[in-house]
Amino acid sequence: MKNQQNKIFFITVLFTIFCSRFFAQNIAVTEFTENPIFLPANISFMMTETRTGKSVAQYRSCNLTIPASVMKIITTATALELLTPDFQFITKLEMDNLPTTDSILNGNLIIRGNGDPTLGSAYFESDNFLNEWVVAVKNAGIKIVKGTIIIDESRFSQTDAVNSRWLWEDVGNYYASGVYGIAYKDNSYVLQLKSDTAGTQPQILRTIPNIEGLHFANYLLSSKNKSDNAYICSLPMSYNLELYGTIPENRAIFSIKGSMPHPADVLRSEFIKTLENNNILVENNDFLMTMASNFPILLYKRVSPKLIDIINITNFVSNNHFAEHIFKQLALTKYDISTSANSTAVVKQFWKNKQLPVEQLIMCDGSGLSPKNGVSANFIVSLLNYMQNKSKYGLQFKYSLPAVGREGTVKNVLKNSVLAGKVRMKSGTISNVRCYAGYLDVKNGTTYSFAVLVNNANCSSSEVTAEIEKLLLKIYNNLPKK
């Protein structure tokens, strides 16, 4: 009888502890969602125990919300699954004829692109591929190219290079660069300006690198405001650009960054100059593109860093350029040509096959820049759980996300709190959107997956972040630690 009473008492205590923690979590969520600043907001929240999928707390978890850069979680996880961490982009340098005995190539050099986003990238500064290409041309015995440099970007749709679902005010800026078969120098350039007193028009000095034919309609003004409020607008692939906004006054040099209209133009120009500096002449400077070459002869195969190294940068610093090229590469796992629609079809079919709720995903791009994207916290958490429980690459994926309070775009989130270093998550921010998703680890070895997606709050992004920090801390404080 006494043993039976002890069992009942023990079960009652456990149930009481469970209930108190359960209600504490829900009180934290209720306090968060009923905050007056979130009265007009669309919120989707979910946290589960990663291994079991058991819910800790949720709120409108199946609501579709704009995820901003949290979309990169979907892009990079899918890429690890379909391409593997060791995947490498390949760019080929070819010729379409054999050189004569007097070192003349009666033909063309061909650059055959496959969407490598790292060619000349600032994130891989040791890259010296142009000089390596020159060595390959020299080793082939070529001193004069009678033809030209042909660019083959045929596996990537040119009409879909700049996503039609992006905002006009974003297109033309470096963070909205297009996706082409040939990428170069992160598909961006630096525009240097000189400003005078407030209210005057800044002077355009130069672009780095130099882009021939680029023309700016300058509507910029100098301002007493010390921040960069300038932006560049253009049609896709257009060399006619418009400058709007303001830059700080009285600056001898002030730099802003733009998106290259067509990176292959710049790569071709710099390759020709590098050849000429090494006494190899290209006689025909006309720019040509081709779908294929009848008799390609391989001179050099440039292999990119491994995909996992590119993904680490993508998620740590929220690199749109890398994310979009990874996204577009996914289309080529099934289709002959890369488009956004083909990439989306591949992503949704993959996760549908894994029994994830793809009806809760609207995917227009790979970076999250489009405000037309939509996803639920439930879908994100289901993906996070899958990656940890079923993927061979779960740990690599988890550690591609930066640690809060310490690294990347979440370096200042939850800084100096008990959660610093215990959470790995991706942030997402565009106008009126603040989102976070990732993993939370506790001392007993248990991991929790979560997504908190907030759209259209009646406050600043920093205020939204502060409330999300409070929510995560309250939930953490009521999780079992032993």
Short mmCIF file of C-alpha atoms in Angstrom, two decimals:
data_model
loop_
_atom_site.label_atom_id
_atom_site.label_comp_id
_atom_site.label_asym_id
_atom_site.label_seq_id
_atom_site.Cartn_x
_atom_site.Cartn_y
_atom_site.Cartn_z
CA MET A 1 0.00 0.00 0.00
CA LYS A 2 2.81 2.39 0.95
CA ASN A 3 4.69 1.63 -2.30
CA GLN A 4 1.54 2.37 -4.27
CA GLN A 5 1.14 5.70 -2.48
CA ASN A 6 4.79 6.56 -3.21
CA LYS A 7 4.27 5.80 -6.90
CA ILE A 8 1.16 7.99 -7.01
CA PHE A 9 3.01 10.80 -5.22
CA PHE A 10 5.99 10.53 -7.59
CA ILE A 11 3.74 10.57 -10.67
CA THR A 12 1.81 13.53 -9.26
CA VAL A 13 5.03 15.50 -8.71
CA LEU A 14 6.24 14.78 -12.27
CA PHE A 15 2.86 15.73 -13.70
CA THR A 16 2.84 18.95 -11.67
CA ILE A 17 6.34 19.85 -12.88
CA PHE A 18 5.38 19.08 -16.47
CA CYS A 19 2.17 21.11 -16.25
CA SER A 20 3.92 24.07 -14.63
CA ARG A 21 6.56 24.12 -17.35
CA PHE A 22 3.96 23.66 -20.09
CA PHE A 23 1.85 26.53 -18.78
CA ALA A 24 4.95 28.69 -18.26
CA GLN A 25 5.91 28.25 -21.91
CA ASN A 26 2.41 29.15 -23.07
CA ILE A 27 2.26 32.15 -20.74
CA ALA A 28 5.54 33.36 -22.30
CA VAL A 29 4.09 32.97 -25.81
CA THR A 30 0.84 34.69 -24.79
CA GLU A 31 2.72 37.62 -23.28
CA PHE A 32 4.74 37.90 -26.49
CA THR A 33 1.83 37.74 -28.93
CA GLU A 34 -0.43 40.03 -26.87
CA ASN A 35 2.17 42.77 -26.65
CA PRO A 36 0.52 45.94 -28.12
CA ILE A 37 3.39 46.38 -30.61
CA PHE A 38 2.33 43.08 -32.21
CA LEU A 39 -1.37 43.98 -32.51
CA PRO A 40 -1.19 44.43 -36.32
CA ALA A 41 1.51 41.79 -36.81
CA ASN A 42 1.42 38.42 -38.55
CA ILE A 43 3.31 35.99 -36.31
CA SER A 44 4.18 32.32 -36.72
CA PHE A 45 6.03 30.60 -33.89
CA MET A 46 6.96 27.03 -33.02
CA MET A 47 9.46 25.23 -30.80
CA THR A 48 9.80 21.46 -30.55
CA GLU A 49 12.19 18.98 -29.04
CA THR A 50 14.35 18.18 -32.04
CA ARG A 51 14.69 14.42 -31.55
CA THR A 52 11.05 13.65 -30.81
CA GLY A 53 9.29 16.52 -32.54
CA LYS A 54 7.29 17.05 -29.35
CA SER A 55 5.88 20.58 -29.16
CA VAL A 56 7.20 22.90 -26.45
CA ALA A 57 5.15 25.93 -27.49
CA GLN A 58 3.54 27.31 -30.63
CA TYR A 59 1.41 30.12 -31.98
CA ARG A 60 -0.22 30.09 -35.41
CA SER A 61 2.54 27.69 -36.40
CA CYS A 62 0.98 26.94 -39.80
CA ASN A 63 0.55 30.61 -40.79
CA LEU A 64 2.53 31.70 -43.82
CA THR A 65 4.79 34.67 -43.10
CA ILE A 66 7.50 36.46 -45.05
CA PRO A 67 10.74 34.83 -43.85
CA ALA A 68 13.39 37.22 -45.26
CA SER A 69 16.82 35.55 -44.99
CA VAL A 70 15.51 32.65 -42.92
CA MET A 71 14.70 31.33 -46.41
CA LYS A 72 18.43 30.54 -46.67
CA ILE A 73 17.85 27.68 -44.21
CA ILE A 74 15.66 25.98 -46.83
CA THR A 75 18.08 26.71 -49.68
CA THR A 76 21.22 25.50 -47.92
CA ALA A 77 19.64 22.43 -46.32
CA THR A 78 18.24 21.32 -49.69
CA ALA A 79 21.60 21.88 -51.35
CA LEU A 80 23.42 19.74 -48.77
CA GLU A 81 20.92 16.95 -49.35
CA LEU A 82 20.86 17.05 -53.16
CA LEU A 83 24.40 18.22 -54.00
CA THR A 84 26.32 16.99 -50.89
CA PRO A 85 28.83 19.08 -48.88
CA ASP A 86 31.72 18.13 -51.20
CA PHE A 87 30.03 19.44 -54.36
CA GLN A 88 32.17 21.89 -56.36
CA PHE A 89 31.22 24.24 -59.18
CA ILE A 90 33.29 23.80 -62.34
CA THR A 91 34.20 26.51 -64.86
CA LYS A 92 36.04 25.44 -68.00
CA LEU A 93 38.48 27.29 -70.22
CA GLU A 94 38.54 25.76 -73.70
CA MET A 95 39.69 26.45 -77.24
CA ASP A 96 37.85 25.44 -80.42
CA ASN A 97 40.94 24.72 -82.55
CA LEU A 98 44.54 23.61 -82.16
CA PRO A 99 47.22 26.32 -82.37
CA THR A 100 49.55 26.31 -85.36
CA THR A 101 53.28 25.65 -85.10
CA ASP A 102 53.88 29.41 -85.01
CA SER A 103 51.67 29.77 -81.88
CA ILE A 104 48.56 31.17 -83.58
CA LEU A 105 45.11 30.02 -82.55
CA ASN A 106 42.88 30.31 -85.60
CA GLY A 107 39.82 30.15 -83.41
CA ASN A 108 38.46 31.24 -80.05
CA LEU A 109 39.00 30.79 -76.37
CA ILE A 110 35.79 29.71 -74.62
CA ILE A 111 34.80 30.30 -71.01
CA ARG A 112 32.09 27.79 -70.15
CA GLY A 113 30.23 28.77 -67.00
CA ASN A 114 28.26 26.64 -64.60
CA GLY A 115 27.11 29.21 -62.05
CA ASP A 116 30.14 29.27 -59.75
CA PRO A 117 29.55 32.23 -57.39
CA THR A 118 33.13 32.26 -56.07
CA LEU A 119 35.10 33.39 -59.15
CA GLY A 120 37.13 36.37 -57.91
CA SER A 121 35.03 36.54 -54.73
CA ALA A 122 36.22 38.70 -51.85
CA TYR A 123 35.37 35.79 -49.55
CA PHE A 124 38.03 33.60 -51.19
CA GLU A 125 40.87 36.10 -51.64
CA SER A 126 43.52 33.49 -52.43
CA ASP A 127 41.77 32.88 -55.75
CA ASN A 128 44.21 33.56 -58.62
CA PHE A 129 42.36 31.85 -61.44
CA LEU A 130 42.99 34.45 -64.18
CA ASN A 131 46.75 33.95 -63.92
CA GLU A 132 46.17 30.20 -63.89
CA TRP A 133 44.17 30.55 -67.11
CA VAL A 134 47.02 32.53 -68.67
CA VAL A 135 49.49 29.77 -67.74
CA ALA A 136 47.16 27.22 -69.38
CA VAL A 137 47.03 29.31 -72.57
CA LYS A 138 50.82 29.64 -72.58
CA ASN A 139 51.26 25.92 -72.00
CA ALA A 140 49.06 25.27 -75.03
CA GLY A 141 51.60 27.22 -77.10
CA ILE A 142 49.30 30.14 -77.91
CA LYS A 143 50.67 33.66 -78.45
CA ILE A 144 47.99 35.09 -80.76
CA VAL A 145 44.23 34.43 -80.66
CA LYS A 146 42.81 35.26 -84.08
CA GLY A 147 39.26 34.90 -82.80
CA THR A 148 37.83 36.22 -79.56
CA ILE A 149 36.82 35.21 -76.04
CA ILE A 150 33.47 33.44 -76.20
CA ILE A 151 31.27 33.15 -73.11
CA ASP A 152 28.97 30.15 -72.74
CA GLU A 153 26.33 30.76 -70.05
CA SER A 154 23.69 28.69 -71.78
CA ARG A 155 22.65 26.56 -68.81
CA PHE A 156 21.34 29.63 -66.99
CA SER A 157 18.34 31.58 -68.27
CA GLN A 158 19.32 35.16 -69.10
CA THR A 159 15.73 36.39 -68.90
CA ASP A 160 15.54 35.03 -65.33
CA ALA A 161 18.96 36.31 -64.22
CA VAL A 162 17.43 39.00 -62.00
CA ASN A 163 14.44 37.70 -60.07
CA SER A 164 11.19 39.33 -61.19
CA ARG A 165 9.81 39.02 -57.63
CA TRP A 166 12.41 41.44 -56.20
CA LEU A 167 11.59 45.07 -55.45
CA TRP A 168 12.57 47.82 -57.88
CA GLU A 169 14.46 49.67 -55.13
CA ASP A 170 16.64 46.59 -54.52
CA VAL A 171 17.54 45.69 -58.10
CA GLY A 172 20.78 47.47 -59.01
CA ASN A 173 22.24 47.19 -55.49
CA TYR A 174 24.94 44.66 -54.60
CA TYR A 175 22.68 42.56 -52.37
CA ALA A 176 20.32 41.96 -55.31
CA SER A 177 22.90 40.94 -57.90
CA GLY A 178 21.76 38.64 -60.70
CA VAL A 179 22.51 34.97 -61.23
CA TYR A 180 24.38 34.08 -64.41
CA GLY A 181 26.34 31.15 -65.77
CA ILE A 182 29.40 33.32 -65.15
CA ALA A 183 29.68 35.18 -61.84
CA TYR A 184 32.65 37.44 -61.12
CA LYS A 185 33.81 39.43 -58.08
CA ASP A 186 30.55 38.70 -56.24
CA ASN A 187 28.74 40.28 -59.22
CA SER A 188 29.21 43.67 -57.61
CA TYR A 189 31.25 46.85 -58.00
CA VAL A 190 32.20 49.78 -55.77
CA LEU A 191 31.04 53.23 -56.82
CA GLN A 192 33.22 55.98 -55.36
CA LEU A 193 31.72 59.44 -54.82
CA LYS A 194 32.92 62.82 -53.53
CA SER A 195 30.47 64.92 -51.51
CA ASP A 196 30.40 68.60 -50.61
CA THR A 197 28.10 70.51 -48.22
CA ALA A 198 24.60 69.27 -47.42
CA GLY A 199 22.10 69.81 -50.24
CA THR A 200 24.68 69.64 -53.06
CA GLN A 201 25.03 66.87 -55.58
CA PRO A 202 27.92 64.44 -55.00
CA GLN A 203 30.46 63.93 -57.76
CA ILE A 204 30.91 60.49 -59.34
CA LEU A 205 34.59 59.55 -59.29
CA ARG A 206 34.96 55.97 -60.54
CA THR A 207 33.84 52.38 -60.28
CA ILE A 208 36.03 49.53 -59.04
CA PRO A 209 36.45 47.49 -61.16
CA ASN A 210 36.06 49.72 -64.18
CA ILE A 211 32.93 48.75 -66.16
CA GLU A 212 32.90 50.09 -69.69
CA GLY A 213 29.64 51.68 -70.84
CA LEU A 214 28.17 52.18 -67.38
CA HIS A 215 26.14 55.42 -67.19
CA PHE A 216 24.66 56.99 -64.06
CA ALA A 217 21.77 59.44 -63.83
CA ASN A 218 22.73 61.15 -60.58
CA TYR A 219 19.90 62.26 -58.28
CA LEU A 220 21.92 61.91 -55.09
CA LEU A 221 22.28 64.66 -52.50
CA SER A 222 24.83 65.27 -49.77
CA SER A 223 23.34 65.23 -46.28
CA LYS A 224 24.20 65.96 -42.64
CA ASN A 225 23.04 62.41 -41.96
CA LYS A 226 26.16 60.32 -41.37
CA SER A 227 24.73 57.03 -42.69
CA ASP A 228 24.56 55.60 -46.20
CA ASN A 229 21.05 56.24 -47.51
CA ALA A 230 21.92 55.89 -51.19
CA TYR A 231 20.58 53.24 -53.52
CA ILE A 232 21.02 52.31 -57.16
CA CYS A 233 18.10 51.50 -59.47
CA SER A 234 18.25 49.84 -62.87
CA LEU A 235 16.49 47.45 -65.17
CA PRO A 236 17.98 43.94 -65.26
CA MET A 237 21.25 43.82 -67.23
CA SER A 238 20.96 47.54 -68.06
CA TYR A 239 24.04 49.77 -68.21
CA ASN A 240 21.88 52.84 -67.54
CA LEU A 241 21.57 53.34 -63.79
CA GLU A 242 19.91 55.88 -61.50
CA LEU A 243 21.24 57.06 -58.13
CA TYR A 244 18.82 58.15 -55.41
CA GLY A 245 18.96 59.08 -51.74
CA THR A 246 21.71 60.73 -49.71
CA ILE A 247 25.30 60.24 -48.60
CA PRO A 248 27.17 62.06 -45.80
CA GLU A 249 28.44 65.55 -46.60
CA ASN A 250 32.09 66.59 -47.04
CA ARG A 251 33.58 63.20 -47.87
CA ALA A 252 36.63 63.07 -50.16
CA ILE A 253 35.70 59.48 -51.01
CA PHE A 254 32.45 57.75 -50.08
CA SER A 255 31.74 54.28 -51.45
CA ILE A 256 28.51 52.46 -52.20
CA LYS A 257 28.12 49.08 -53.88
CA GLY A 258 26.13 48.13 -56.96
CA SER A 259 25.23 45.06 -58.95
CA MET A 260 27.14 44.36 -62.18
CA PRO A 261 24.76 44.46 -65.16
CA HIS A 262 26.53 41.49 -66.77
CA PRO A 263 29.53 40.04 -64.90
CA ALA A 264 30.76 38.08 -67.94
CA ASP A 265 31.55 41.41 -69.67
CA VAL A 266 33.87 42.38 -66.83
CA LEU A 267 35.51 38.96 -66.58
CA ARG A 268 36.14 38.85 -70.31
CA SER A 269 37.64 42.37 -70.32
CA GLU A 270 39.96 41.59 -67.39
CA PHE A 271 40.98 38.24 -68.89
CA ILE A 272 41.96 39.94 -72.17
CA LYS A 273 44.02 42.52 -70.26
CA THR A 274 45.73 39.78 -68.26
CA LEU A 275 46.55 37.91 -71.49
CA GLU A 276 47.94 41.08 -73.07
CA ASN A 277 50.05 41.80 -69.99
CA ASN A 278 51.57 38.38 -70.60
CA ASN A 279 52.23 39.07 -74.31
CA ILE A 280 49.28 37.06 -75.62
CA LEU A 281 47.20 39.00 -78.13
CA VAL A 282 43.45 38.63 -78.68
CA GLU A 283 42.81 40.19 -82.09
CA ASN A 284 39.00 40.31 -82.04
CA ASN A 285 37.58 42.13 -79.02
CA ASP A 286 33.93 41.73 -80.02
CA PHE A 287 31.87 40.17 -77.24
CA LEU A 288 30.28 36.90 -78.26
CA MET A 289 28.10 34.40 -76.48
CA THR A 290 27.46 30.87 -77.63
CA MET A 291 25.28 27.92 -76.81
CA ALA A 292 28.03 25.37 -77.45
CA SER A 293 31.25 24.66 -79.35
CA ASN A 294 31.57 21.94 -81.94
CA PHE A 295 35.04 20.76 -80.97
CA PRO A 296 35.94 22.06 -77.51
CA ILE A 297 39.46 21.32 -76.29
CA LEU A 298 39.89 21.69 -72.55
CA LEU A 299 42.68 24.00 -71.42
CA TYR A 300 41.87 24.40 -67.73
CA LYS A 301 39.17 23.32 -65.29
CA ARG A 302 38.65 25.74 -62.44
CA VAL A 303 37.13 24.01 -59.40
CA SER A 304 35.39 26.06 -56.71
CA PRO A 305 35.73 25.65 -52.94
CA LYS A 306 33.50 22.92 -51.52
CA LEU A 307 29.80 23.64 -51.15
CA ILE A 308 29.93 23.41 -47.36
CA ASP A 309 32.52 26.22 -47.27
CA ILE A 310 30.24 28.36 -49.44
CA ILE A 311 27.21 27.50 -47.29
CA ASN A 312 29.07 28.46 -44.10
CA ILE A 313 29.61 31.95 -45.52
CA THR A 314 26.05 32.08 -46.87
CA ASN A 315 24.50 31.46 -43.46
CA PHE A 316 27.05 33.28 -41.28
CA VAL A 317 26.93 36.61 -43.11
CA SER A 318 23.60 36.08 -44.93
CA ASN A 319 25.17 36.30 -48.38
CA ASN A 320 22.42 36.71 -51.01
CA HIS A 321 24.84 36.25 -53.92
CA PHE A 322 25.93 32.80 -52.76
CA ALA A 323 22.40 31.80 -51.74
CA GLU A 324 20.91 32.63 -55.14
CA HIS A 325 23.60 30.72 -57.04
CA ILE A 326 23.16 27.69 -54.79
CA PHE A 327 19.39 27.95 -55.32
CA LYS A 328 19.74 28.16 -59.10
CA GLN A 329 22.17 25.22 -59.12
CA LEU A 330 19.45 23.02 -57.63
CA ALA A 331 17.45 23.30 -60.87
CA LEU A 332 20.26 21.55 -62.75
CA THR A 333 19.82 18.40 -60.66
CA LYS A 334 16.66 17.77 -62.73
CA TYR A 335 16.38 20.29 -65.57
CA ASP A 336 18.63 21.23 -68.50
CA ILE A 337 18.34 24.95 -67.81
CA SER A 338 18.32 26.85 -64.55
CA THR A 339 15.39 29.12 -63.72
CA SER A 340 13.84 30.20 -60.44
CA ALA A 341 10.70 28.21 -61.23
CA ASN A 342 12.72 25.06 -61.92
CA SER A 343 14.69 25.50 -58.69
CA THR A 344 11.50 25.99 -56.67
CA ALA A 345 10.00 22.85 -58.22
CA VAL A 346 13.07 20.83 -57.20
CA VAL A 347 13.00 22.16 -53.62
CA LYS A 348 9.29 21.56 -53.10
CA GLN A 349 9.38 18.06 -54.61
CA PHE A 350 12.32 17.06 -52.42
CA TRP A 351 10.64 18.11 -49.19
CA LYS A 352 7.29 16.72 -50.29
CA ASN A 353 9.02 13.36 -50.67
CA LYS A 354 10.22 13.75 -47.07
CA GLN A 355 6.61 14.32 -45.91
CA LEU A 356 7.13 17.96 -45.02
CA PRO A 357 4.10 20.30 -45.39
CA VAL A 358 5.13 21.99 -48.66
CA GLU A 359 1.69 23.58 -48.91
CA GLN A 360 3.08 25.90 -46.21
CA LEU A 361 5.91 27.11 -48.47
CA ILE A 362 5.85 29.80 -51.16
CA MET A 363 9.39 30.06 -52.51
CA CYS A 364 10.22 32.76 -55.05
CA ASP A 365 13.99 32.92 -54.52
CA GLY A 366 16.79 31.31 -52.55
CA SER A 367 17.96 34.26 -50.45
CA GLY A 368 14.69 35.54 -49.00
CA LEU A 369 14.98 38.97 -50.61
CA SER A 370 11.55 38.74 -52.22
CA PRO A 371 8.61 39.98 -50.10
CA LYS A 372 6.44 37.48 -52.00
CA ASN A 373 8.03 34.52 -50.20
CA GLY A 374 5.93 32.80 -47.56
CA VAL A 375 6.62 30.00 -45.09
CA SER A 376 5.29 28.75 -41.76
CA ALA A 377 7.17 28.16 -38.53
CA ASN A 378 5.90 24.58 -38.74
CA PHE A 379 7.62 24.00 -42.08
CA ILE A 380 10.91 25.51 -40.89
CA VAL A 381 10.91 23.50 -37.66
CA SER A 382 10.01 20.30 -39.54
CA LEU A 383 13.00 20.89 -41.82
CA LEU A 384 15.30 21.61 -38.87
CA ASN A 385 14.17 18.40 -37.18
CA TYR A 386 14.68 16.40 -40.37
CA MET A 387 18.21 17.71 -40.83
CA GLN A 388 19.22 16.68 -37.31
CA ASN A 389 17.38 13.35 -37.15
CA LYS A 390 17.64 11.97 -40.68
CA SER A 391 20.27 13.82 -42.71
CA LYS A 392 23.84 12.56 -43.04
CA TYR A 393 24.88 16.19 -43.03
CA GLY A 394 22.94 17.36 -39.97
CA LEU A 395 25.92 18.52 -37.92
CA GLN A 396 27.49 20.33 -40.86
CA PHE A 397 24.20 22.09 -41.45
CA LYS A 398 23.77 23.01 -37.77
CA TYR A 399 27.26 24.49 -37.53
CA SER A 400 26.74 26.51 -40.70
CA LEU A 401 24.40 28.63 -38.56
CA PRO A 402 26.15 31.27 -36.42
CA ALA A 403 26.12 31.13 -32.61
CA VAL A 404 24.10 33.93 -30.99
CA GLY A 405 26.03 36.56 -29.09
CA ARG A 406 29.25 35.53 -30.81
CA GLU A 407 29.19 35.21 -34.61
CA GLY A 408 27.86 36.44 -37.91
CA THR A 409 24.58 38.30 -38.23
CA VAL A 410 23.48 37.24 -34.72
CA LYS A 411 26.65 38.41 -32.98
CA ASN A 412 24.72 41.04 -31.00
CA VAL A 413 21.57 39.00 -30.40
CA LEU A 414 21.24 37.59 -26.85
CA LYS A 415 24.75 38.90 -26.19
CA ASN A 416 25.89 38.52 -22.56
CA SER A 417 22.81 36.42 -21.82
CA VAL A 418 22.61 32.83 -20.55
CA LEU A 419 21.80 31.79 -24.14
CA ALA A 420 24.97 33.22 -25.71
CA GLY A 421 26.64 30.35 -27.53
CA LYS A 422 23.78 27.94 -26.75
CA VAL A 423 21.70 28.88 -29.80
CA ARG A 424 22.66 28.55 -33.45
CA MET A 425 20.25 30.37 -35.69
CA LYS A 426 19.67 32.23 -38.93
CA SER A 427 18.31 35.75 -38.87
CA GLY A 428 16.08 37.36 -41.47
CA THR A 429 15.39 41.06 -41.97
CA ILE A 430 13.78 43.08 -44.73
CA SER A 431 11.36 45.99 -44.42
CA ASN A 432 8.75 45.20 -41.72
CA VAL A 433 10.09 41.65 -41.30
CA ARG A 434 12.13 40.22 -38.42
CA CYS A 435 12.65 36.46 -38.17
CA TYR A 436 14.89 33.91 -36.45
CA ALA A 437 15.13 30.13 -36.70
CA GLY A 438 17.56 27.48 -35.53
CA TYR A 439 18.58 25.23 -32.67
CA LEU A 440 18.75 25.72 -28.91
CA ASP A 441 20.93 23.37 -26.82
CA VAL A 442 20.54 22.78 -23.07
CA LYS A 443 22.95 21.22 -20.57
CA ASN A 444 21.24 17.83 -20.48
CA GLY A 445 22.09 17.27 -24.14
CA THR A 446 18.60 18.00 -25.43
CA THR A 447 18.27 20.15 -28.55
CA TYR A 448 15.21 22.19 -29.45
CA SER A 449 14.27 23.47 -32.91
CA PHE A 450 12.44 26.77 -33.23
CA ALA A 451 11.25 29.41 -35.66
CA VAL A 452 9.81 32.80 -34.75
CA LEU A 453 8.65 34.82 -37.74
CA VAL A 454 7.24 38.34 -37.26
CA ASN A 455 5.81 40.55 -40.00
CA ASN A 456 4.43 44.10 -39.76
CA ALA A 457 4.93 44.84 -36.09
CA ASN A 458 4.12 48.36 -34.96
CA CYS A 459 7.70 49.17 -33.92
CA SER A 460 11.31 49.10 -35.06
CA SER A 461 13.21 45.94 -35.98
CA SER A 462 15.41 46.34 -32.90
CA GLU A 463 12.33 46.41 -30.66
CA VAL A 464 11.05 43.20 -32.28
CA THR A 465 14.42 41.55 -31.66
CA ALA A 466 14.36 42.62 -28.01
CA GLU A 467 10.95 40.98 -27.54
CA ILE A 468 12.08 37.81 -29.31
CA GLU A 469 15.09 37.68 -26.99
CA LYS A 470 12.78 37.89 -23.98
CA LEU A 471 10.57 35.12 -25.39
CA LEU A 472 13.47 32.73 -25.97
CA LEU A 473 14.93 33.44 -22.52
CA LYS A 474 11.60 32.84 -20.77
CA ILE A 475 11.09 29.55 -22.60
CA TYR A 476 14.67 28.46 -21.93
CA ASN A 477 14.34 29.18 -18.23
CA ASN A 478 11.44 26.72 -18.03
CA LEU A 479 13.06 23.90 -20.04
CA PRO A 480 14.33 20.87 -18.09
CA LYS A 481 18.10 21.22 -17.60
CA LYS A 482 18.83 17.82 -15.98
#
